[in-house]
Coordinates of C-alpha atoms in Angstrom, one line a residue:
Chain A
M1 CA 18.9 -11.2 -55.2
R2 CA 17.1 -11.1 -58.7
R3 CA 14.2 -13.2 -56.7
Y4 CA 13.5 -10.0 -55.0
A5 CA 13.5 -7.8 -58.0
Y6 CA 10.0 -7.5 -58.5
A7 CA 9.5 -5.9 -55.1
I8 CA 11.5 -3.0 -56.3
P9 CA 8.3 -0.6 -55.7
Y10 CA 8.0 -2.0 -52.1
W11 CA 11.6 -1.5 -51.3
L12 CA 11.3 2.2 -52.7
W13 CA 8.5 2.7 -50.4
I14 CA 10.4 1.4 -47.3
G15 CA 13.7 3.5 -48.3
L16 CA 11.6 6.8 -49.2
F17 CA 8.5 7.0 -46.9
V18 CA 9.5 5.0 -43.9
V19 CA 13.3 5.2 -43.3
A20 CA 14.0 8.8 -45.1
P21 CA 11.3 10.4 -43.0
I22 CA 12.5 9.3 -39.8
I23 CA 16.2 10.4 -40.8
L24 CA 14.7 13.8 -42.0
I25 CA 12.9 14.3 -38.8
I26 CA 15.8 13.6 -36.7
Y27 CA 18.1 15.6 -39.2
Y28 CA 15.9 18.9 -38.8
S29 CA 15.5 18.7 -35.1
F30 CA 19.0 20.0 -35.0
F31 CA 18.5 23.2 -36.9
D32 CA 17.1 26.4 -35.2
I33 CA 14.6 28.8 -36.8
E34 CA 17.4 30.4 -38.9
G35 CA 18.7 27.1 -40.4
H36 CA 21.8 27.0 -38.2
F37 CA 22.8 23.9 -36.7
S38 CA 22.3 23.9 -32.8
L39 CA 21.0 22.0 -30.0
V40 CA 18.6 25.0 -29.0
N41 CA 15.5 23.0 -29.9
Y42 CA 16.4 20.4 -27.2
Q43 CA 17.1 23.1 -24.7
T44 CA 13.7 24.6 -25.4
F45 CA 12.0 21.2 -25.1
F46 CA 13.6 20.8 -21.6
T47 CA 11.9 24.0 -20.3
P48 CA 8.8 23.9 -18.2
V49 CA 6.5 25.1 -20.8
Y50 CA 7.3 21.9 -23.0
L51 CA 7.7 19.6 -20.2
R52 CA 4.3 20.4 -18.7
M53 CA 2.8 20.2 -22.1
T54 CA 4.4 16.6 -22.4
V55 CA 3.1 15.5 -19.2
N56 CA -0.3 17.0 -20.2
S57 CA -0.4 15.0 -23.4
F58 CA 0.5 11.8 -21.7
W59 CA -2.1 12.4 -18.9
Y60 CA -4.8 13.0 -21.6
A61 CA -3.7 9.9 -23.7
F62 CA -3.7 8.0 -20.5
L63 CA -7.1 9.1 -19.5
I64 CA -8.6 8.5 -22.9
T65 CA -7.0 5.0 -22.9
A66 CA -8.5 4.1 -19.6
C67 CA -11.9 5.4 -20.2
S68 CA -12.0 3.3 -23.6
L69 CA -10.9 0.5 -21.7
L70 CA -13.4 0.8 -18.9
I71 CA -16.2 1.1 -21.5
A72 CA -15.0 -1.4 -24.1
Y73 CA -14.1 -4.3 -22.0
P74 CA -17.8 -4.8 -20.8
T75 CA -19.0 -4.0 -24.1
A76 CA -16.8 -6.4 -25.9
Y77 CA -17.8 -9.2 -23.2
L78 CA -21.5 -8.7 -23.5
L79 CA -21.2 -8.6 -27.4
T80 CA -19.6 -12.1 -27.3
K81 CA -22.8 -13.0 -25.4
T82 CA -25.4 -12.0 -27.9
K83 CA -27.1 -13.7 -30.9
H84 CA -25.9 -12.5 -34.2
K85 CA -22.7 -11.2 -32.5
Q86 CA -21.1 -10.6 -36.0
L87 CA -23.8 -8.1 -36.9
W88 CA -23.5 -6.2 -33.7
L89 CA -19.8 -6.2 -34.1
L90 CA -20.3 -4.7 -37.7
L91 CA -22.5 -2.0 -36.0
I92 CA -19.9 -1.2 -33.7
I93 CA -17.3 -0.7 -36.5
L94 CA -19.7 1.0 -38.7
P95 CA -19.2 4.6 -37.0
T96 CA -15.6 4.3 -37.5
W97 CA -16.2 4.7 -41.4
V98 CA -17.8 7.9 -40.7
N99 CA -15.3 10.7 -41.1
L100 CA -13.7 11.8 -37.9
L101 CA -14.1 15.4 -38.3
L102 CA -17.9 15.0 -39.0
K103 CA -18.3 13.2 -35.7
A104 CA -16.2 16.2 -34.0
Y105 CA -18.6 18.5 -35.8
A106 CA -21.6 16.6 -34.6
F107 CA -20.6 17.3 -30.9
L108 CA -20.3 20.9 -31.7
G109 CA -24.1 20.8 -31.9
L110 CA -24.7 18.2 -29.1
F111 CA -22.4 19.9 -26.7
G112 CA -23.4 23.7 -27.5
T113 CA -25.1 25.8 -25.0
Y114 CA -28.5 25.1 -26.4
G115 CA -27.5 21.5 -27.6
A116 CA -29.3 18.4 -26.9
V117 CA -27.2 17.6 -23.9
N118 CA -27.8 20.9 -22.3
A119 CA -31.5 20.6 -23.0
L120 CA -31.5 17.1 -21.3
F121 CA -29.7 18.7 -18.3
E122 CA -32.3 21.4 -18.2
T123 CA -35.1 19.1 -18.0
I124 CA -33.8 16.9 -15.3
G125 CA -32.8 20.0 -13.4
I126 CA -29.0 20.2 -13.5
G127 CA -29.1 23.5 -15.5
T128 CA -27.1 24.6 -18.6
K129 CA -23.6 23.8 -18.3
Q130 CA -20.3 24.9 -20.3
L131 CA -19.6 21.5 -22.2
L132 CA -17.7 22.8 -25.2
F133 CA -14.2 23.9 -25.0
T134 CA -13.7 22.0 -21.7
D135 CA -11.4 19.1 -20.9
F136 CA -14.2 16.9 -20.3
S137 CA -15.7 17.3 -24.0
F138 CA -12.2 16.6 -25.3
V139 CA -11.7 13.3 -23.5
F140 CA -15.4 12.4 -24.1
V141 CA -15.2 13.0 -27.8
S142 CA -11.9 11.1 -28.0
V143 CA -13.1 8.1 -26.3
Y144 CA -16.2 8.4 -28.5
I145 CA -13.9 8.2 -31.7
F146 CA -11.5 5.5 -30.4
I147 CA -13.9 3.0 -28.6
P148 CA -14.4 0.8 -31.6
F149 CA -10.5 0.3 -31.8
M150 CA -10.6 -0.8 -28.3
I151 CA -13.5 -3.1 -28.6
L152 CA -12.5 -5.0 -31.6
P153 CA -9.2 -6.5 -30.5
I154 CA -10.8 -7.3 -26.9
F155 CA -13.7 -9.0 -28.7
N156 CA -11.2 -11.2 -31.0
A157 CA -9.5 -12.1 -27.9
L158 CA -12.7 -13.1 -26.0
E159 CA -13.7 -15.2 -29.1
K160 CA -10.4 -16.9 -29.0
L161 CA -11.0 -18.0 -25.5
N162 CA -11.8 -21.6 -24.7
P163 CA -15.0 -21.6 -23.0
S164 CA -14.3 -25.0 -21.3
L165 CA -11.6 -22.9 -19.2
I166 CA -14.3 -20.7 -17.7
D167 CA -16.5 -24.0 -16.9
A168 CA -13.5 -25.5 -15.3
S169 CA -12.8 -22.4 -13.2
R170 CA -16.5 -22.4 -12.0
D171 CA -16.5 -26.2 -11.4
L172 CA -13.5 -25.6 -9.2
G173 CA -15.5 -23.3 -7.1
A174 CA -14.1 -19.8 -8.2
S175 CA -16.7 -17.0 -8.2
E176 CA -17.4 -15.1 -11.1
W177 CA -15.3 -12.3 -10.1
T178 CA -12.2 -14.7 -9.4
T179 CA -12.7 -16.4 -12.8
F180 CA -12.7 -13.0 -14.4
R181 CA -9.7 -11.8 -12.7
R182 CA -7.7 -15.0 -12.9
V183 CA -8.8 -16.7 -16.0
I184 CA -10.5 -14.3 -18.5
F185 CA -8.7 -11.2 -18.1
P186 CA -5.3 -12.7 -18.2
L187 CA -6.0 -14.6 -21.3
T188 CA -7.5 -11.6 -23.2
L189 CA -4.5 -9.5 -22.2
D190 CA -3.2 -9.5 -25.8
G191 CA -6.4 -8.1 -26.9
V192 CA -6.3 -5.4 -24.3
K193 CA -2.8 -4.5 -25.0
A194 CA -3.4 -4.3 -28.8
G195 CA -6.5 -2.0 -27.9
C196 CA -4.4 0.3 -25.7
Q197 CA -1.8 0.6 -28.3
A198 CA -4.4 1.5 -30.9
V199 CA -5.8 4.3 -28.6
F200 CA -2.8 5.7 -26.9
I201 CA -0.7 6.6 -30.0
P202 CA -3.2 8.2 -32.0
S203 CA -4.5 10.1 -29.1
L204 CA -1.2 11.9 -28.7
S205 CA -1.9 13.6 -32.1
L206 CA -5.5 14.7 -32.1
F207 CA -4.7 18.3 -32.8
M208 CA -8.0 18.8 -34.8
L209 CA -9.9 18.0 -31.7
T210 CA -8.0 20.2 -29.5
R211 CA -8.7 23.0 -31.9
L212 CA -12.5 22.2 -32.7
I213 CA -13.7 20.7 -29.3
A214 CA -11.2 22.0 -26.7
G215 CA -11.0 25.5 -28.1
N216 CA -7.2 25.4 -28.0
R217 CA -7.6 25.0 -24.3
V218 CA -5.9 21.5 -24.4
I219 CA -2.5 21.7 -26.2
T220 CA -1.0 18.4 -26.7
L221 CA 2.4 17.5 -28.4
G222 CA 0.3 17.0 -31.7
T223 CA -1.0 20.3 -31.5
A224 CA 2.4 21.7 -30.8
V225 CA 3.8 19.8 -33.9
E226 CA 1.0 21.0 -36.2
Q227 CA 1.5 24.7 -34.7
H228 CA 5.3 24.7 -35.6
F229 CA 5.0 23.2 -39.0
L230 CA 2.1 25.0 -40.4
V231 CA 1.7 28.2 -38.3
T232 CA 5.0 29.5 -37.0
Q233 CA 7.0 27.6 -39.5
N234 CA 9.6 26.7 -36.8
W235 CA 10.0 23.2 -38.4
G236 CA 13.2 22.4 -36.2
M237 CA 11.2 23.0 -32.9
G238 CA 8.3 20.9 -34.5
A239 CA 10.8 18.2 -35.6
T240 CA 12.2 17.8 -32.0
I241 CA 8.7 17.5 -30.6
A242 CA 8.2 14.7 -33.2
V243 CA 11.4 12.9 -32.1
F244 CA 10.1 12.7 -28.6
L245 CA 6.8 11.4 -30.0
M246 CA 8.8 8.8 -31.9
I247 CA 10.7 7.8 -28.7
A248 CA 7.3 7.8 -26.8
M249 CA 5.9 5.5 -29.6
A250 CA 8.8 3.1 -29.4
G251 CA 8.4 3.0 -25.7
I252 CA 5.0 2.0 -25.9
M253 CA 5.5 -0.5 -28.5
A254 CA 8.3 -2.2 -26.4
L255 CA 5.8 -2.1 -23.4
T256 CA 2.8 -3.6 -25.0
G257 CA 4.9 -6.1 -27.3
N258 CA 5.0 -6.4 -31.0
R259 CA 2.3 -8.4 -32.2
K260 CA -0.3 -8.8 -35.2
W261 CA -2.5 -6.0 -35.8
G262 CA -6.2 -7.2 -35.2
V263 CA -7.3 -3.5 -35.5
R264 CA -9.9 -2.4 -38.1
Q265 CA -10.4 -5.7 -39.6
Chain B
M1 CA -29.1 -10.1 -17.8
K2 CA -31.4 -6.9 -18.0
V3 CA -28.4 -4.7 -17.0
S4 CA -26.2 -5.9 -19.4
R5 CA -28.8 -5.3 -22.3
L6 CA -29.2 -1.8 -20.8
Y7 CA -25.5 -1.3 -20.8
L8 CA -25.2 -2.6 -24.6
A9 CA -28.3 -0.3 -25.6
F10 CA -26.8 2.8 -24.0
V11 CA -23.3 1.9 -25.7
F12 CA -24.9 1.6 -29.1
F13 CA -27.1 4.7 -28.4
V14 CA -24.2 6.9 -27.4
L15 CA -22.3 5.6 -30.6
Y16 CA -25.1 6.5 -33.2
M17 CA -26.6 9.5 -31.4
P18 CA -24.0 12.1 -32.9
I19 CA -24.6 10.6 -36.3
F20 CA -28.4 10.8 -36.5
Y21 CA -28.3 14.1 -34.7
L22 CA -26.4 15.4 -37.7
I23 CA -28.6 13.8 -40.1
Y24 CA -31.7 15.1 -38.2
Y25 CA -30.7 18.6 -38.3
S26 CA -29.8 18.3 -41.9
F27 CA -33.5 18.8 -42.6
N28 CA -33.8 21.8 -40.4
S29 CA -34.8 25.0 -42.0
G30 CA -33.7 27.1 -38.8
G31 CA -30.0 27.0 -39.8
T32 CA -28.9 25.8 -36.3
M33 CA -28.4 22.5 -34.6
H34 CA -30.5 23.1 -31.6
H35 CA -34.1 24.2 -32.7
F36 CA -36.1 22.3 -35.3
E37 CA -38.2 24.9 -37.2
S38 CA -39.6 23.0 -40.3
F39 CA -38.6 20.3 -42.7
T40 CA -36.5 21.4 -45.8
L41 CA -34.2 20.2 -48.3
D42 CA -32.4 23.5 -48.9
W43 CA -29.3 22.4 -47.6
Y44 CA -29.1 19.3 -50.1
K45 CA -29.8 21.9 -52.7
D46 CA -26.9 23.9 -51.5
V47 CA -24.4 21.1 -51.5
F48 CA -25.3 20.2 -55.1
A49 CA -25.2 23.9 -56.4
D50 CA -21.7 24.2 -54.5
T51 CA -19.5 23.5 -57.4
R52 CA -16.4 24.0 -55.3
L53 CA -17.6 21.5 -53.0
L54 CA -18.5 19.0 -55.6
I55 CA -15.0 19.1 -57.3
I56 CA -13.5 18.6 -53.7
V57 CA -15.7 15.5 -53.6
L58 CA -14.4 14.5 -56.9
H59 CA -10.7 15.1 -55.9
T60 CA -11.3 13.0 -52.8
M61 CA -12.8 10.0 -54.8
I62 CA -9.9 10.3 -57.4
I63 CA -7.2 10.2 -54.6
A64 CA -9.0 7.4 -52.8
L65 CA -9.4 5.1 -55.9
L66 CA -6.0 5.8 -57.4
S67 CA -4.1 5.5 -54.1
S68 CA -5.8 2.4 -52.9
S69 CA -5.2 0.8 -56.3
L70 CA -1.4 1.7 -56.4
A71 CA -1.1 0.8 -52.7
T72 CA -2.6 -2.7 -53.3
I73 CA -0.3 -3.5 -56.2
I74 CA 2.9 -2.3 -54.2
G75 CA 1.2 -4.2 -51.1
V76 CA 0.9 -7.5 -53.0
L77 CA 4.4 -7.3 -54.1
G78 CA 5.6 -6.4 -50.8
A79 CA 3.6 -9.1 -49.1
I80 CA 5.2 -11.8 -51.3
A81 CA 8.6 -10.4 -50.7
I82 CA 8.1 -10.7 -47.1
Y83 CA 6.8 -14.2 -47.4
Y84 CA 9.7 -15.2 -49.3
A85 CA 12.3 -13.4 -47.0
K86 CA 14.7 -15.4 -44.9
H87 CA 13.8 -15.9 -41.5
R88 CA 15.8 -13.2 -39.7
W89 CA 14.9 -10.6 -42.3
K90 CA 11.2 -11.1 -41.9
Q91 CA 10.9 -9.7 -38.5
T92 CA 13.0 -6.6 -39.5
L93 CA 10.8 -6.2 -42.7
L94 CA 7.8 -6.4 -40.8
T95 CA 8.7 -3.8 -38.4
L96 CA 9.7 -1.4 -41.0
N97 CA 6.4 -2.2 -42.5
N98 CA 4.6 -1.6 -39.5
V99 CA 6.2 1.8 -38.6
L100 CA 3.6 4.0 -40.5
I101 CA 0.6 2.1 -39.1
V102 CA 1.8 2.9 -35.5
S103 CA 3.2 6.3 -36.0
P104 CA 1.1 9.4 -34.8
D105 CA -0.5 11.0 -37.7
V106 CA 1.2 14.5 -36.9
M107 CA 4.7 12.9 -37.2
I108 CA 3.8 11.1 -40.6
G109 CA 2.4 14.4 -41.9
A110 CA 5.4 16.5 -40.6
S111 CA 8.0 14.1 -41.8
F112 CA 6.2 13.9 -45.4
L113 CA 6.2 17.7 -45.6
I114 CA 9.9 17.8 -45.1
L115 CA 10.3 15.0 -47.6
F116 CA 8.3 16.7 -50.4
T117 CA 9.8 19.9 -49.7
I118 CA 13.3 18.6 -50.1
A119 CA 12.5 16.7 -53.1
G120 CA 11.0 19.7 -54.7
I121 CA 7.4 18.2 -55.0
R122 CA 5.0 20.9 -55.1
L123 CA 2.3 20.5 -52.5
G124 CA -1.1 19.5 -54.1
F125 CA -2.6 16.6 -55.8
T126 CA 0.6 14.7 -56.4
S127 CA 1.9 15.2 -52.7
V128 CA -1.4 14.0 -51.3
L129 CA -1.7 11.0 -53.7
L130 CA 1.8 10.0 -52.9
S131 CA 1.3 10.3 -49.0
H132 CA -2.0 8.4 -49.4
I133 CA -0.3 5.7 -51.2
A134 CA 2.4 5.5 -48.6
F135 CA 0.3 5.2 -45.6
S136 CA -2.0 2.7 -47.3
I137 CA 0.8 0.1 -48.2
P138 CA 1.3 -1.2 -44.9
I139 CA -2.2 -2.1 -44.2
V140 CA -2.6 -3.9 -47.5
V141 CA 0.6 -5.9 -46.6
L142 CA -0.8 -6.9 -43.3
M143 CA -4.2 -7.9 -44.8
I144 CA -2.5 -10.0 -47.6
L145 CA 0.3 -11.8 -45.2
P146 CA -2.2 -14.0 -43.3
K147 CA -3.5 -15.4 -46.6
L148 CA -0.2 -16.1 -47.9
Q149 CA 0.9 -17.8 -44.6
E150 CA -2.1 -20.2 -44.5
M151 CA -1.2 -21.0 -48.3
S152 CA 0.3 -24.5 -48.3
P153 CA 3.8 -24.2 -49.7
T154 CA 3.5 -27.6 -51.4
L155 CA 1.1 -25.7 -53.8
I156 CA 4.0 -23.8 -55.1
D157 CA 6.4 -26.8 -55.2
A158 CA 3.6 -28.8 -57.1
A159 CA 3.2 -26.0 -59.6
R160 CA 7.1 -25.7 -60.2
D161 CA 7.4 -29.7 -60.6
L162 CA 4.7 -29.5 -63.2
G163 CA 6.8 -27.0 -65.3
A164 CA 5.5 -23.7 -64.2
N165 CA 8.0 -20.6 -64.3
E166 CA 7.9 -17.8 -61.8
W167 CA 5.3 -15.8 -63.4
N168 CA 3.1 -18.7 -63.9
V169 CA 3.4 -19.6 -60.0
L170 CA 2.6 -15.9 -59.3
T171 CA -0.4 -15.5 -61.6
K172 CA -2.0 -19.1 -61.4
V173 CA -1.4 -20.1 -58.0
I174 CA -0.6 -17.3 -55.4
L175 CA -2.6 -14.5 -56.9
P176 CA -5.9 -16.5 -57.0
Y177 CA -5.3 -17.9 -53.4
I178 CA -4.7 -14.4 -51.8
T179 CA -7.4 -12.7 -53.5
P180 CA -9.7 -12.2 -50.6
G181 CA -6.8 -10.6 -48.8
I182 CA -6.2 -8.4 -51.7
F183 CA -9.9 -7.3 -51.7
A184 CA -9.7 -6.7 -48.0
G185 CA -6.5 -4.8 -48.3
F186 CA -7.9 -2.5 -51.1
F187 CA -11.1 -1.6 -49.1
M188 CA -9.0 -1.0 -46.0
A189 CA -6.6 1.3 -48.1
L190 CA -9.9 3.1 -49.6
T191 CA -11.3 3.7 -46.0
Y192 CA -8.0 4.8 -44.7
S193 CA -7.7 7.4 -47.7
L194 CA -11.2 8.5 -47.4
D195 CA -10.8 8.9 -43.7
D196 CA -7.4 10.5 -43.4
F197 CA -7.3 14.1 -42.3
A198 CA -4.2 14.8 -40.2
V199 CA -1.5 13.8 -42.8
T200 CA -3.7 15.5 -45.7
F201 CA -3.7 18.5 -43.8
F202 CA 0.1 18.8 -43.7
V203 CA 0.7 17.9 -47.2
T204 CA -2.2 19.5 -49.0
G205 CA -0.8 23.2 -49.7
N206 CA -3.1 25.9 -50.8
G207 CA -5.1 25.2 -53.9
F208 CA -5.8 21.6 -53.3
S209 CA -8.2 20.4 -50.7
T210 CA -9.9 16.8 -49.7
L211 CA -13.1 16.5 -48.1
S212 CA -11.8 16.0 -44.4
V213 CA -9.8 19.1 -45.0
E214 CA -12.7 21.1 -46.3
I215 CA -14.9 20.0 -43.4
Y216 CA -12.4 21.0 -40.9
S217 CA -12.1 24.6 -42.2
R218 CA -16.1 24.7 -42.4
A219 CA -16.4 23.4 -39.1
R220 CA -13.7 26.0 -37.7
Q221 CA -16.1 28.8 -38.9
G222 CA -19.0 27.2 -37.1
I223 CA -22.3 25.3 -37.7
S224 CA -23.6 25.4 -41.2
L225 CA -26.3 22.8 -42.0
S226 CA -24.9 22.2 -45.4
V227 CA -22.2 20.3 -43.6
N228 CA -25.1 18.2 -42.0
A229 CA -26.4 17.5 -45.3
L230 CA -23.0 16.5 -46.8
S231 CA -22.4 14.1 -43.9
T232 CA -25.7 12.5 -44.4
L233 CA -24.8 11.9 -48.0
L234 CA -21.7 10.7 -46.9
F235 CA -23.1 8.4 -44.3
L236 CA -25.3 6.8 -47.0
F237 CA -22.4 6.4 -49.4
T238 CA -20.3 4.6 -46.5
L239 CA -23.4 2.3 -45.8
V240 CA -23.3 1.3 -49.7
L241 CA -19.5 0.8 -49.5
V242 CA -20.0 -1.5 -46.5
V243 CA -22.8 -3.5 -48.0
V244 CA -20.4 -4.0 -51.2
Y245 CA -17.4 -4.8 -49.0
Y246 CA -19.4 -7.7 -47.2
V247 CA -21.3 -9.1 -50.3
I248 CA -17.6 -9.3 -51.8
T249 CA -15.9 -10.9 -48.9
Q250 CA -18.7 -13.1 -48.3
R251 CA -18.7 -14.2 -51.9
A252 CA -15.0 -14.7 -51.8
S253 CA -14.9 -16.7 -48.6
V254 CA -17.9 -18.9 -49.9
K255 CA -15.9 -19.5 -53.2
G256 CA -12.8 -20.4 -51.1
G257 CA -14.8 -22.9 -49.1
Q258 CA -16.0 -24.7 -52.2
E259 CA -12.8 -25.0 -53.9

């Protein structure tokens, strides 16, 4: 055991900041707003209001993940075909280093009634549309924020793919689509899973976007946790929702498998 | 081929448009983000005259540098401990290590808020610093671990055979070998800290604020072009940071290749 003594700070970190918070969240979920032990929070969670919110959150997270994947896969694929691909990849990653809130703030201007997007709509004859404070803007901005985290693992997976496999498939008479469906996609599935994991879970907790961009029209589980902890001070209820977030997270981890994180490298 | 070029160009356009949109309007004397009146540097003057904002910038930097340094030290120790751990413990340790990386931010924020309240730590500088250290440690470990795994164990055996004690093995063999990983981990921790909003928002209390939290509260009040000016400055700062990071990692990998 003395061999591991040097890592005491690390063990302390695991105990205090990994294990203890999980236990505390579960513990608090059993207390009502007056501090009495009860299961009332769980009862509240299984009322239509919260169930609908849960379904909504997952639906939005699913939409965000699916849109990101649909845009990211072709992007990653085309990136591997470019010259100077490392430079282009760096340019994909660079926006992730800009503060998330500044990017959200930029969309307040872009999507505003007189913003650039509406000005464009006006010139091509669609006319001014209400963009801010809609579901569309929420999903769009979320996809915008997460897309680099989807592109990166897929790009890495595509880079690892042995190109002779694609040549072999083409030589054996497979069409381009069949090659993609039967060879390229299955072999890059790990990257896709890593990307989905990197997008789906954080998109459950985008309370700042729901407040800034969706104008409180979209209430996700993350927004509810923030609301209960920082506004209504009902920690028990907030903790209960967090417990369900934790269960969801564990489920997604099990579904997408435990692997090395190639994200944000 | 043309279609694919167009597609990539479109993706890059959408990716950078908001950032350049912000920068462009930071020079607008009109005060809005949709009608460019004339060129002005007034918003930049505003930023530099705003003492409160400058103090917040300073706090953000201090938190980022302190938390990433401490997280790097603890992370190095953790990575070495995981590397030496017996096989069946290794997986458990890795899972525990990764919990904070995959947890939703609000969950981390809420649980840390409970933790600090119970421990009687006043919300403010200390609580923010501690949480930044806490969520940066796992990423440092993940950046260092691959380096340790690619290191040949015979190096350590050789050092021991030649009479090196534990301390010598650590400082003369292991640490020099994993230096690129340590740098990468430090920079990741730095960006995590500078970028974080959700966790900080939960544990920051009333008196203390970081840039992200400040931008959030300003953005909620509507558009103010000093936020644009601030974001331009931050973008330039980020660019410098990226260049420094690449120079360092490039140099480290060149050095590693020569040895």
